Amino acid sequence: MYLFKSVADLQAYLKPQRDKNRSIGFVPTMGALHEGHLSLLRRSLAESQCTVCSIFVNPTQFNDPSDLEQYPHSPESDLERLYQTGCPVVFMPTVAEVYPNGKAPADTQKLDFGSLATVMEGAHRPGHFQGVAQVVKRLLDIVQPDFLFMGEKDYQQLLIVREMVRQTGIPTEVIGCPTVREADGLAMSSRNQRLSPQQRQQAALIYRTLQQAAAWVKNWPPREVEAKAMSQLKEAGLEPEYFELAEARSLQRVEDVQNADTVLALVAARVGDVRLIDNYLLKGNAH
Ligand code: AMP
């Protein structure tokens, strides 16, 4: 397994790969790796001839400084997991390497994601998606992959990145991969490690509520389903920020489930000071 810390070294390795027409798959992560990340890696290993996995905690996508400070770091066990899974190339750049001159490149500022970037995560984490679009654009410019593997767990992020790739004309195919869950349904997340045993139990209610919503939409209109879900989470001691039923491509609120082609339930909730997100398809096909 090769580990590169500089853009120049990574590119020097990738150029002959590209010259030999080997397809390049890319899995960007922020580390503290779990089975969700490894599922993207396995998919890339199966579908491309050369896989690059990056570990970079991108400061520009954190709107809350304490969230950035407390974000888990475990580079040694991450590298061990990547090696065990068969990852051939790891890119672990410094902030200065990703943002030379101390500045983020201006080229993603002009991108307009419309309401995709202003609802849900966009509303609750101002600037978050500009930061995500910026870092993914920069990483795609560096790696120039044929395929980019991203998780449906961060569904709104997946749509934003697709839209960024479309608007910038980058010739990379974005591939959404299913959410990997713990045995009780909790979506795997690096942030789960920060939950106490009691909070870990409480957090399982997020997925149970998403599943219940699939049954509730048969008998209640969307706004009532959302309200029931919010109050169930609150009663169990979680602090839900939103629970919305939305059309899976536009993320516009669903008014009438019967007439909607797709219905996705999306949720963000705090368990103590750990903020978790998840989503679940209630009708149709996603993205
Ligand atoms: P992160 O390190 O949280 O930025 O995530 C890196 C990539 O892994 C993103 O594309 C995430 O959507 C994806 N990911 C995170 N958790 C999961 C999961 N439980 N299942 C599938 N993909 C995931």
PDB file of N, CA and C in Angstrom, residues 20-115:
ATOM      1  N   LYS A  20      -1.588   4.157 -18.832  1.00  0.00           N
ATOM      2  CA  LYS A  20      -1.860   2.759 -19.209  1.00  0.00           C
ATOM      3  C   LYS A  20      -3.356   2.497 -19.313  1.00  0.00           C
ATOM      4  N   ASN A  21      -4.144   3.595 -19.262  1.00  0.00           N
ATOM      5  CA  ASN A  21      -5.614   3.493 -19.351  1.00  0.00           C
ATOM      6  C   ASN A  21      -6.235   2.691 -18.224  1.00  0.00           C
ATOM      7  N   ARG A  22      -5.578   2.695 -17.072  1.00  0.00           N
ATOM      8  CA  ARG A  22      -6.197   2.024 -15.918  1.00  0.00           C
ATOM      9  C   ARG A  22      -7.221   2.973 -15.302  1.00  0.00           C
ATOM     10  N   SER A  23      -8.427   2.456 -15.055  1.00  0.00           N
ATOM     11  CA  SER A  23      -9.465   3.329 -14.504  1.00  0.00           C
ATOM     12  C   SER A  23      -9.162   3.609 -13.032  1.00  0.00           C
ATOM     13  N   ILE A  24      -9.438   4.830 -12.624  1.00  0.00           N
ATOM     14  CA  ILE A  24      -9.122   5.240 -11.246  1.00  0.00           C
ATOM     15  C   ILE A  24     -10.425   5.472 -10.472  1.00  0.00           C
ATOM     16  N   GLY A  25     -10.531   4.793  -9.328  1.00  0.00           N
ATOM     17  CA  GLY A  25     -11.667   4.993  -8.428  1.00  0.00           C
ATOM     18  C   GLY A  25     -11.199   5.767  -7.213  1.00  0.00           C
ATOM     19  N   PHE A  26     -12.061   6.635  -6.702  1.00  0.00           N
ATOM     20  CA  PHE A  26     -11.652   7.511  -5.603  1.00  0.00           C
ATOM     21  C   PHE A  26     -12.683   7.468  -4.476  1.00  0.00           C
ATOM     22  N   VAL A  27     -12.182   7.296  -3.244  1.00  0.00           N
ATOM     23  CA  VAL A  27     -13.037   7.257  -2.055  1.00  0.00           C
ATOM     24  C   VAL A  27     -12.543   8.311  -1.068  1.00  0.00           C
ATOM     25  N   PRO A  28     -13.139   9.499  -1.058  1.00  0.00           N
ATOM     26  CA  PRO A  28     -12.701  10.512  -0.086  1.00  0.00           C
ATOM     27  C   PRO A  28     -13.343  10.285   1.279  1.00  0.00           C
ATOM     28  N   THR A  29     -12.561  10.410   2.345  1.00  0.00           N
ATOM     29  CA  THR A  29     -13.086  10.242   3.704  1.00  0.00           C
ATOM     30  C   THR A  29     -12.437  11.271   4.629  1.00  0.00           C
ATOM     31  N   MET A  30     -13.015  11.361   5.824  1.00  0.00           N
ATOM     32  CA  MET A  30     -12.406  12.197   6.863  1.00  0.00           C
ATOM     33  C   MET A  30     -11.796  11.315   7.958  1.00  0.00           C
ATOM     34  N   GLY A  31     -11.564  10.036   7.646  1.00  0.00           N
ATOM     35  CA  GLY A  31     -10.893   9.159   8.608  1.00  0.00           C
ATOM     36  C   GLY A  31     -11.827   8.629   9.680  1.00  0.00           C
ATOM     37  N   ALA A  32     -11.223   8.084  10.760  1.00  0.00           N
ATOM     38  CA  ALA A  32     -11.987   7.362  11.792  1.00  0.00           C
ATOM     39  C   ALA A  32     -12.858   6.321  11.070  1.00  0.00           C
ATOM     40  N   LEU A  33     -12.178   5.497  10.295  1.00  0.00           N
ATOM     41  CA  LEU A  33     -12.856   4.627   9.327  1.00  0.00           C
ATOM     42  C   LEU A  33     -13.653   3.500   9.988  1.00  0.00           C
ATOM     43  N   HIS A  34     -14.795   3.206   9.374  1.00  0.00           N
ATOM     44  CA  HIS A  34     -15.663   2.110   9.835  1.00  0.00           C
ATOM     45  C   HIS A  34     -16.122   1.328   8.602  1.00  0.00           C
ATOM     46  N   GLU A  35     -16.984   0.346   8.833  1.00  0.00           N
ATOM     47  CA  GLU A  35     -17.435  -0.529   7.734  1.00  0.00           C
ATOM     48  C   GLU A  35     -18.127   0.244   6.607  1.00  0.00           C
ATOM     49  N   GLY A  36     -18.767   1.376   6.937  1.00  0.00           N
ATOM     50  CA  GLY A  36     -19.403   2.195   5.887  1.00  0.00           C
ATOM     51  C   GLY A  36     -18.358   2.660   4.884  1.00  0.00           C
ATOM     52  N   HIS A  37     -17.259   3.214   5.406  1.00  0.00           N
ATOM     53  CA  HIS A  37     -16.175   3.650   4.515  1.00  0.00           C
ATOM     54  C   HIS A  37     -15.612   2.460   3.726  1.00  0.00           C
ATOM     55  N   LEU A  38     -15.419   1.340   4.447  1.00  0.00           N
ATOM     56  CA  LEU A  38     -14.786   0.189   3.795  1.00  0.00           C
ATOM     57  C   LEU A  38     -15.679  -0.390   2.696  1.00  0.00           C
ATOM     58  N   SER A  39     -17.003  -0.218   2.841  1.00  0.00           N
ATOM     59  CA  SER A  39     -17.907  -0.699   1.778  1.00  0.00           C
ATOM     60  C   SER A  39     -17.690   0.112   0.493  1.00  0.00           C
ATOM     61  N   LEU A  40     -17.412   1.409   0.641  1.00  0.00           N
ATOM     62  CA  LEU A  40     -17.122   2.229  -0.549  1.00  0.00           C
ATOM     63  C   LEU A  40     -15.792   1.782  -1.165  1.00  0.00           C
ATOM     64  N   LEU A  41     -14.841   1.513  -0.284  1.00  0.00           N
ATOM     65  CA  LEU A  41     -13.529   1.067  -0.765  1.00  0.00           C
ATOM     66  C   LEU A  41     -13.651  -0.250  -1.541  1.00  0.00           C
ATOM     67  N   ARG A  42     -14.425  -1.202  -0.982  1.00  0.00           N
ATOM     68  CA  ARG A  42     -14.579  -2.507  -1.666  1.00  0.00           C
ATOM     69  C   ARG A  42     -15.247  -2.323  -3.015  1.00  0.00           C
ATOM     70  N   ARG A  43     -16.221  -1.430  -3.058  1.00  0.00           N
ATOM     71  CA  ARG A  43     -16.912  -1.165  -4.323  1.00  0.00           C
ATOM     72  C   ARG A  43     -15.930  -0.602  -5.360  1.00  0.00           C
ATOM     73  N   SER A  44     -15.092   0.326  -4.904  1.00  0.00           N
ATOM     74  CA  SER A  44     -14.118   0.914  -5.820  1.00  0.00           C
ATOM     75  C   SER A  44     -13.111  -0.142  -6.278  1.00  0.00           C
ATOM     76  N   LEU A  45     -12.681  -0.992  -5.348  1.00  0.00           N
ATOM     77  CA  LEU A  45     -11.724  -2.050  -5.715  1.00  0.00           C
ATOM     78  C   LEU A  45     -12.333  -2.974  -6.761  1.00  0.00           C
ATOM     79  N   ALA A  46     -13.651  -3.225  -6.644  1.00  0.00           N
ATOM     80  CA  ALA A  46     -14.317  -4.133  -7.581  1.00  0.00           C
ATOM     81  C   ALA A  46     -14.542  -3.472  -8.942  1.00  0.00           C
ATOM     82  N   GLU A  47     -14.732  -2.138  -8.940  1.00  0.00           N
ATOM     83  CA  GLU A  47     -15.174  -1.493 -10.179  1.00  0.00           C
ATOM     84  C   GLU A  47     -14.116  -0.653 -10.884  1.00  0.00           C
ATOM     85  N   SER A  48     -12.955  -0.491 -10.262  1.00  0.00           N
ATOM     86  CA  SER A  48     -11.914   0.279 -10.951  1.00  0.00           C
ATOM     87  C   SER A  48     -10.579  -0.440 -10.809  1.00  0.00           C
ATOM     88  N   GLN A  49      -9.637  -0.035 -11.643  1.00  0.00           N
ATOM     89  CA  GLN A  49      -8.367  -0.774 -11.674  1.00  0.00           C
ATOM     90  C   GLN A  49      -7.326  -0.201 -10.720  1.00  0.00           C
ATOM     91  N   CYS A  50      -7.557   1.039 -10.305  1.00  0.00           N
ATOM     92  CA  CYS A  50      -6.647   1.627  -9.317  1.00  0.00           C
ATOM     93  C   CYS A  50      -7.498   2.461  -8.359  1.00  0.00           C
ATOM     94  N   THR A  51      -7.404   2.181  -7.066  1.00  0.00           N
ATOM     95  CA  THR A  51      -8.244   2.895  -6.094  1.00  0.00           C
ATOM     96  C   THR A  51      -7.395   3.805  -5.219  1.00  0.00           C
ATOM     97  N   VAL A  52      -7.880   5.033  -5.062  1.00  0.00           N
ATOM     98  CA  VAL A  52      -7.246   5.987  -4.141  1.00  0.00           C
ATOM     99  C   VAL A  52      -8.254   6.287  -3.043  1.00  0.00           C
ATOM    100  N   CYS A  53      -7.827   6.137  -1.785  1.00  0.00           N
ATOM    101  CA  CYS A  53      -8.665   6.531  -0.664  1.00  0.00           C
ATOM    102  C   CYS A  53      -7.983   7.710   0.022  1.00  0.00           C
ATOM    103  N   SER A  54      -8.723   8.796   0.235  1.00  0.00           N
ATOM    104  CA  SER A  54      -8.099   9.931   0.930  1.00  0.00           C
ATOM    105  C   SER A  54      -8.633  10.049   2.342  1.00  0.00           C
ATOM    106  N   ILE A  55      -7.765  10.526   3.217  1.00  0.00           N
ATOM    107  CA  ILE A  55      -8.159  10.855   4.589  1.00  0.00           C
ATOM    108  C   ILE A  55      -7.783  12.308   4.795  1.00  0.00           C
ATOM    109  N   PHE A  56      -8.800  13.149   4.928  1.00  0.00           N
ATOM    110  CA  PHE A  56      -8.543  14.577   5.113  1.00  0.00           C
ATOM    111  C   PHE A  56      -9.734  15.182   5.841  1.00  0.00           C
ATOM    112  N   VAL A  57      -9.484  15.695   7.033  1.00  0.00           N
ATOM    113  CA  VAL A  57     -10.557  16.359   7.767  1.00  0.00           C
ATOM    114  C   VAL A  57     -10.586  17.807   7.290  1.00  0.00           C
ATOM    115  N   ASN A  58     -11.589  18.109   6.493  1.00  0.00           N
ATOM    116  CA  ASN A  58     -11.637  19.390   5.798  1.00  0.00           C
ATOM    117  C   ASN A  58     -12.185  20.501   6.701  1.00  0.00           C
ATOM    118  N   PRO A  59     -11.313  21.434   7.108  1.00  0.00           N
ATOM    119  CA  PRO A  59     -11.805  22.452   8.057  1.00  0.00           C
ATOM    120  C   PRO A  59     -12.904  23.337   7.472  1.00  0.00           C
ATOM    121  N   THR A  60     -12.919  23.530   6.134  1.00  0.00           N
ATOM    122  CA  THR A  60     -13.863  24.510   5.578  1.00  0.00           C
ATOM    123  C   THR A  60     -15.311  24.022   5.576  1.00  0.00           C
ATOM    124  N   GLN A  61     -15.553  22.756   5.891  1.00  0.00           N
ATOM    125  CA  GLN A  61     -16.948  22.299   5.905  1.00  0.00           C
ATOM    126  C   GLN A  61     -17.527  22.220   7.321  1.00  0.00           C
ATOM    127  N   PHE A  62     -16.693  22.597   8.314  1.00  0.00           N
ATOM    128  CA  PHE A  62     -17.188  22.586   9.693  1.00  0.00           C
ATOM    129  C   PHE A  62     -17.665  23.988  10.057  1.00  0.00           C
ATOM    130  N   ASN A  63     -18.967  24.133  10.255  1.00  0.00           N
ATOM    131  CA  ASN A  63     -19.478  25.444  10.656  1.00  0.00           C
ATOM    132  C   ASN A  63     -19.326  25.639  12.167  1.00  0.00           C
ATOM    133  N   ASP A  64     -19.122  24.491  12.895  1.00  0.00           N
ATOM    134  CA  ASP A  64     -19.034  24.572  14.347  1.00  0.00           C
ATOM    135  C   ASP A  64     -17.604  24.189  14.761  1.00  0.00           C
ATOM    136  N   PRO A  65     -16.810  25.154  15.269  1.00  0.00           N
ATOM    137  CA  PRO A  65     -15.404  24.873  15.595  1.00  0.00           C
ATOM    138  C   PRO A  65     -15.239  23.732  16.594  1.00  0.00           C
ATOM    139  N   SER A  66     -16.177  23.561  17.533  1.00  0.00           N
ATOM    140  CA  SER A  66     -15.980  22.481  18.516  1.00  0.00           C
ATOM    141  C   SER A  66     -16.240  21.118  17.869  1.00  0.00           C
ATOM    142  N   ASP A  67     -17.079  21.080  16.849  1.00  0.00           N
ATOM    143  CA  ASP A  67     -17.305  19.832  16.107  1.00  0.00           C
ATOM    144  C   ASP A  67     -15.994  19.414  15.422  1.00  0.00           C
ATOM    145  N   LEU A  68     -15.312  20.389  14.835  1.00  0.00           N
ATOM    146  CA  LEU A  68     -14.019  20.118  14.168  1.00  0.00           C
ATOM    147  C   LEU A  68     -12.994  19.643  15.198  1.00  0.00           C
ATOM    148  N   GLU A  69     -12.946  20.344  16.342  1.00  0.00           N
ATOM    149  CA  GLU A  69     -11.992  19.991  17.395  1.00  0.00           C
ATOM    150  C   GLU A  69     -12.207  18.567  17.907  1.00  0.00           C
ATOM    151  N   GLN A  70     -13.482  18.194  18.050  1.00  0.00           N
ATOM    152  CA  GLN A  70     -13.784  16.890  18.651  1.00  0.00           C
ATOM    153  C   GLN A  70     -13.892  15.772  17.615  1.00  0.00           C
ATOM    154  N   TYR A  71     -13.686  16.110  16.343  1.00  0.00           N
ATOM    155  CA  TYR A  71     -13.827  15.074  15.309  1.00  0.00           C
ATOM    156  C   TYR A  71     -12.785  13.982  15.552  1.00  0.00           C
ATOM    157  N   PRO A  72     -13.207  12.694  15.595  1.00  0.00           N
ATOM    158  CA  PRO A  72     -12.238  11.638  15.942  1.00  0.00           C
ATOM    159  C   PRO A  72     -11.109  11.475  14.920  1.00  0.00           C
ATOM    160  N   HIS A  73      -9.926  11.206  15.446  1.00  0.00           N
ATOM    161  CA  HIS A  73      -8.745  10.949  14.601  1.00  0.00           C
ATOM    162  C   HIS A  73      -8.169   9.606  15.008  1.00  0.00           C
ATOM    163  N   SER A  74      -7.919   8.732  14.045  1.00  0.00           N
ATOM    164  CA  SER A  74      -7.256   7.464  14.369  1.00  0.00           C
ATOM    165  C   SER A  74      -6.448   7.008  13.166  1.00  0.00           C
ATOM    166  N   PRO A  75      -5.440   7.822  12.764  1.00  0.00           N
ATOM    167  CA  PRO A  75      -4.716   7.507  11.523  1.00  0.00           C
ATOM    168  C   PRO A  75      -4.085   6.122  11.512  1.00  0.00           C
ATOM    169  N   GLU A  76      -3.566   5.678  12.666  1.00  0.00           N
ATOM    170  CA  GLU A  76      -2.879   4.386  12.625  1.00  0.00           C
ATOM    171  C   GLU A  76      -3.833   3.229  12.356  1.00  0.00           C
ATOM    172  N   SER A  77      -4.966   3.219  13.096  1.00  0.00           N
ATOM    173  CA  SER A  77      -5.901   2.108  12.847  1.00  0.00           C
ATOM    174  C   SER A  77      -6.574   2.280  11.480  1.00  0.00           C
ATOM    175  N   ASP A  78      -6.734   3.529  11.011  1.00  0.00           N
ATOM    176  CA  ASP A  78      -7.280   3.737   9.652  1.00  0.00           C
ATOM    177  C   ASP A  78      -6.377   3.081   8.610  1.00  0.00           C
ATOM    178  N   LEU A  79      -5.069   3.336   8.733  1.00  0.00           N
ATOM    179  CA  LEU A  79      -4.134   2.776   7.745  1.00  0.00           C
ATOM    180  C   LEU A  79      -4.144   1.257   7.806  1.00  0.00           C
ATOM    181  N   GLU A  80      -4.241   0.718   9.013  1.00  0.00           N
ATOM    182  CA  GLU A  80      -4.287  -0.739   9.183  1.00  0.00           C
ATOM    183  C   GLU A  80      -5.536  -1.305   8.481  1.00  0.00           C
ATOM    184  N   ARG A  81      -6.686  -0.637   8.698  1.00  0.00           N
ATOM    185  CA  ARG A  81      -7.924  -1.116   8.051  1.00  0.00           C
ATOM    186  C   ARG A  81      -7.844  -1.024   6.540  1.00  0.00           C
ATOM    187  N   LEU A  82      -7.280   0.063   6.048  1.00  0.00           N
ATOM    188  CA  LEU A  82      -7.170   0.228   4.593  1.00  0.00           C
ATOM    189  C   LEU A  82      -6.269  -0.868   4.021  1.00  0.00           C
ATOM    190  N   TYR A  83      -5.168  -1.130   4.725  1.00  0.00           N
ATOM    191  CA  TYR A  83      -4.233  -2.162   4.273  1.00  0.00           C
ATOM    192  C   TYR A  83      -4.918  -3.527   4.247  1.00  0.00           C
ATOM    193  N   GLN A  84      -5.644  -3.843   5.368  1.00  0.00           N
ATOM    194  CA  GLN A  84      -6.326  -5.149   5.466  1.00  0.00           C
ATOM    195  C   GLN A  84      -7.391  -5.315   4.377  1.00  0.00           C
ATOM    196  N   THR A  85      -8.001  -4.206   3.962  1.00  0.00           N
ATOM    197  CA  THR A  85      -9.068  -4.276   2.955  1.00  0.00           C
ATOM    198  C   THR A  85      -8.498  -4.300   1.537  1.00  0.00           C
ATOM    199  N   GLY A  86      -7.202  -4.069   1.421  1.00  0.00           N
ATOM    200  CA  GLY A  86      -6.574  -4.174   0.099  1.00  0.00           C
ATOM    201  C   GLY A  86      -6.482  -2.857  -0.653  1.00  0.00           C
ATOM    202  N   CYS A  87      -6.514  -1.748   0.085  1.00  0.00           N
ATOM    203  CA  CYS A  87      -6.412  -0.437  -0.574  1.00  0.00           C
ATOM    204  C   CYS A  87      -4.991  -0.236  -1.107  1.00  0.00           C
ATOM    205  N   PRO A  88      -4.851   0.058  -2.411  1.00  0.00           N
ATOM    206  CA  PRO A  88      -3.487   0.200  -2.935  1.00  0.00           C
ATOM    207  C   PRO A  88      -2.861   1.573  -2.675  1.00  0.00           C
ATOM    208  N   VAL A  89      -3.701   2.638  -2.619  1.00  0.00           N
ATOM    209  CA  VAL A  89      -3.146   3.995  -2.527  1.00  0.00           C
ATOM    210  C   VAL A  89      -3.929   4.831  -1.517  1.00  0.00           C
ATOM    211  N   VAL A  90      -3.207   5.400  -0.553  1.00  0.00           N
ATOM    212  CA  VAL A  90      -3.833   6.299   0.419  1.00  0.00           C
ATOM    213  C   VAL A  90      -3.243   7.695   0.227  1.00  0.00           C
ATOM    214  N   PHE A  91      -4.116   8.687   0.228  1.00  0.00           N
ATOM    215  CA  PHE A  91      -3.680  10.083   0.135  1.00  0.00           C
ATOM    216  C   PHE A  91      -4.074  10.769   1.438  1.00  0.00           C
ATOM    217  N   MET A  92      -3.063  11.248   2.170  1.00  0.00           N
ATOM    218  CA  MET A  92      -3.299  11.865   3.479  1.00  0.00           C
ATOM    219  C   MET A  92      -2.643  13.232   3.499  1.00  0.00           C
ATOM    220  N   PRO A  93      -3.252  14.204   2.848  1.00  0.00           N
ATOM    221  CA  PRO A  93      -2.583  15.506   2.722  1.00  0.00           C
ATOM    222  C   PRO A  93      -2.740  16.368   3.972  1.00  0.00           C
ATOM    223  N   THR A  94      -1.881  17.366   4.102  1.00  0.00           N
ATOM    224  CA  THR A  94      -2.058  18.386   5.136  1.00  0.00           C
ATOM    225  C   THR A  94      -3.028  19.444   4.593  1.00  0.00           C
ATOM    226  N   VAL A  95      -3.492  20.314   5.499  1.00  0.00           N
ATOM    227  CA  VAL A  95      -4.378  21.406   5.077  1.00  0.00           C
ATOM    228  C   VAL A  95      -3.649  22.289   4.058  1.00  0.00           C
ATOM    229  N   ALA A  96      -2.348  22.535   4.289  1.00  0.00           N
ATOM    230  CA  ALA A  96      -1.583  23.406   3.382  1.00  0.00           C
ATOM    231  C   ALA A  96      -1.459  22.797   1.986  1.00  0.00           C
ATOM    232  N   GLU A  97      -1.433  21.482   1.937  1.00  0.00           N
ATOM    233  CA  GLU A  97      -1.318  20.797   0.643  1.00  0.00           C
ATOM    234  C   GLU A  97      -2.627  20.921  -0.150  1.00  0.00           C
ATOM    235  N   VAL A  98      -3.750  20.846   0.573  1.00  0.00           N
ATOM    236  CA  VAL A  98      -5.057  20.946  -0.099  1.00  0.00           C
ATOM    237  C   VAL A  98      -5.381  22.398  -0.423  1.00  0.00           C
ATOM    238  N   TYR A  99      -5.015  23.291   0.491  1.00  0.00           N
ATOM    239  CA  TYR A  99      -5.301  24.716   0.282  1.00  0.00           C
ATOM    240  C   TYR A  99      -3.995  25.512   0.288  1.00  0.00           C
ATOM    241  N   PRO A 100      -3.235  25.466  -0.814  1.00  0.00           N
ATOM    242  CA  PRO A 100      -1.963  26.199  -0.843  1.00  0.00           C
ATOM    243  C   PRO A 100      -2.243  27.705  -0.714  1.00  0.00           C
ATOM    244  N   ASN A 101      -1.311  28.443  -0.238  1.00  0.00           N
ATOM    245  CA  ASN A 101      -1.431  29.887   0.036  1.00  0.00           C
ATOM    246  C   ASN A 101      -2.405  30.167   1.173  1.00  0.00           C
ATOM    247  N   GLY A 102      -2.762  29.113   1.912  1.00  0.00           N
ATOM    248  CA  GLY A 102      -3.665  29.322   3.053  1.00  0.00           C
ATOM    249  C   GLY A 102      -5.079  29.648   2.658  1.00  0.00           C
ATOM    250  N   LYS A 103      -5.365  29.525   1.377  1.00  0.00           N
ATOM    251  CA  LYS A 103      -6.704  29.934   0.941  1.00  0.00           C
ATOM    252  C   LYS A 103      -7.387  28.820   0.167  1.00  0.00           C
ATOM    253  N   ALA A 104      -8.696  28.727   0.352  1.00  0.00           N
ATOM    254  CA  ALA A 104      -9.455  27.795  -0.469  1.00  0.00           C
ATOM    255  C   ALA A 104      -9.572  28.389  -1.864  1.00  0.00           C
ATOM    256  N   PRO A 105      -9.494  27.545  -2.908  1.00  0.00           N
ATOM    257  CA  PRO A 105      -9.644  28.086  -4.265  1.00  0.00           C
ATOM    258  C   PRO A 105     -11.031  28.695  -4.456  1.00  0.00           C
ATOM    259  N   ALA A 106     -11.074  29.750  -5.263  1.00  0.00           N
ATOM    260  CA  ALA A 106     -12.335  30.492  -5.405  1.00  0.00           C
ATOM    261  C   ALA A 106     -13.270  29.842  -6.416  1.00  0.00           C
ATOM    262  N   ASP A 107     -12.799  28.787  -7.110  1.00  0.00           N
ATOM    263  CA  ASP A 107     -13.575  28.323  -8.264  1.00  0.00           C
ATOM    264  C   ASP A 107     -14.906  27.656  -7.944  1.00  0.00           C
ATOM    265  N   THR A 108     -15.150  27.308  -6.677  1.00  0.00           N
ATOM    266  CA  THR A 108     -16.468  26.728  -6.394  1.00  0.00           C
ATOM    267  C   THR A 108     -17.437  27.768  -5.823  1.00  0.00           C
ATOM    268  N   GLN A 109     -16.923  28.981  -5.554  1.00  0.00           N
ATOM    269  CA  GLN A 109     -17.789  30.006  -4.954  1.00  0.00           C
ATOM    270  C   GLN A 109     -18.959  30.347  -5.867  1.00  0.00           C
ATOM    271  N   LYS A 110     -18.701  30.293  -7.175  1.00  0.00           N
ATOM    272  CA  LYS A 110     -19.742  30.730  -8.096  1.00  0.00           C
ATOM    273  C   LYS A 110     -20.804  29.658  -8.365  1.00  0.00           C
ATOM    274  N   LEU A 111     -20.592  28.465  -7.874  1.00  0.00           N
ATOM    275  CA  LEU A 111     -21.576  27.416  -8.112  1.00  0.00           C
ATOM    276  C   LEU A 111     -22.852  27.715  -7.339  1.00  0.00           C
ATOM    277  N   ASP A 112     -23.981  27.471  -7.995  1.00  0.00           N
ATOM    278  CA  ASP A 112     -25.263  27.745  -7.342  1.00  0.00           C
ATOM    279  C   ASP A 112     -26.043  26.441  -7.253  1.00  0.00           C
ATOM    280  N   PHE A 113     -26.250  25.977  -6.038  1.00  0.00           N
ATOM    281  CA  PHE A 113     -26.969  24.718  -5.852  1.00  0.00           C
ATOM    282  C   PHE A 113     -28.444  24.935  -5.583  1.00  0.00           C
ATOM    283  N   GLY A 114     -28.875  26.193  -5.634  1.00  0.00           N
ATOM    284  CA  GLY A 114     -30.292  26.501  -5.417  1.00  0.00           C
ATOM    285  C   GLY A 114     -30.762  25.959  -4.077  1.00  0.00           C
ATOM    286  N   SER A 115     -32.008  25.461  -4.069  1.00  0.00           N
ATOM    287  CA  SER A 115     -32.589  25.038  -2.787  1.00  0.00           C
ATOM    288  C   SER A 115     -31.950  23.751  -2.255  1.00  0.00           C
TER     289      SER A 115
END
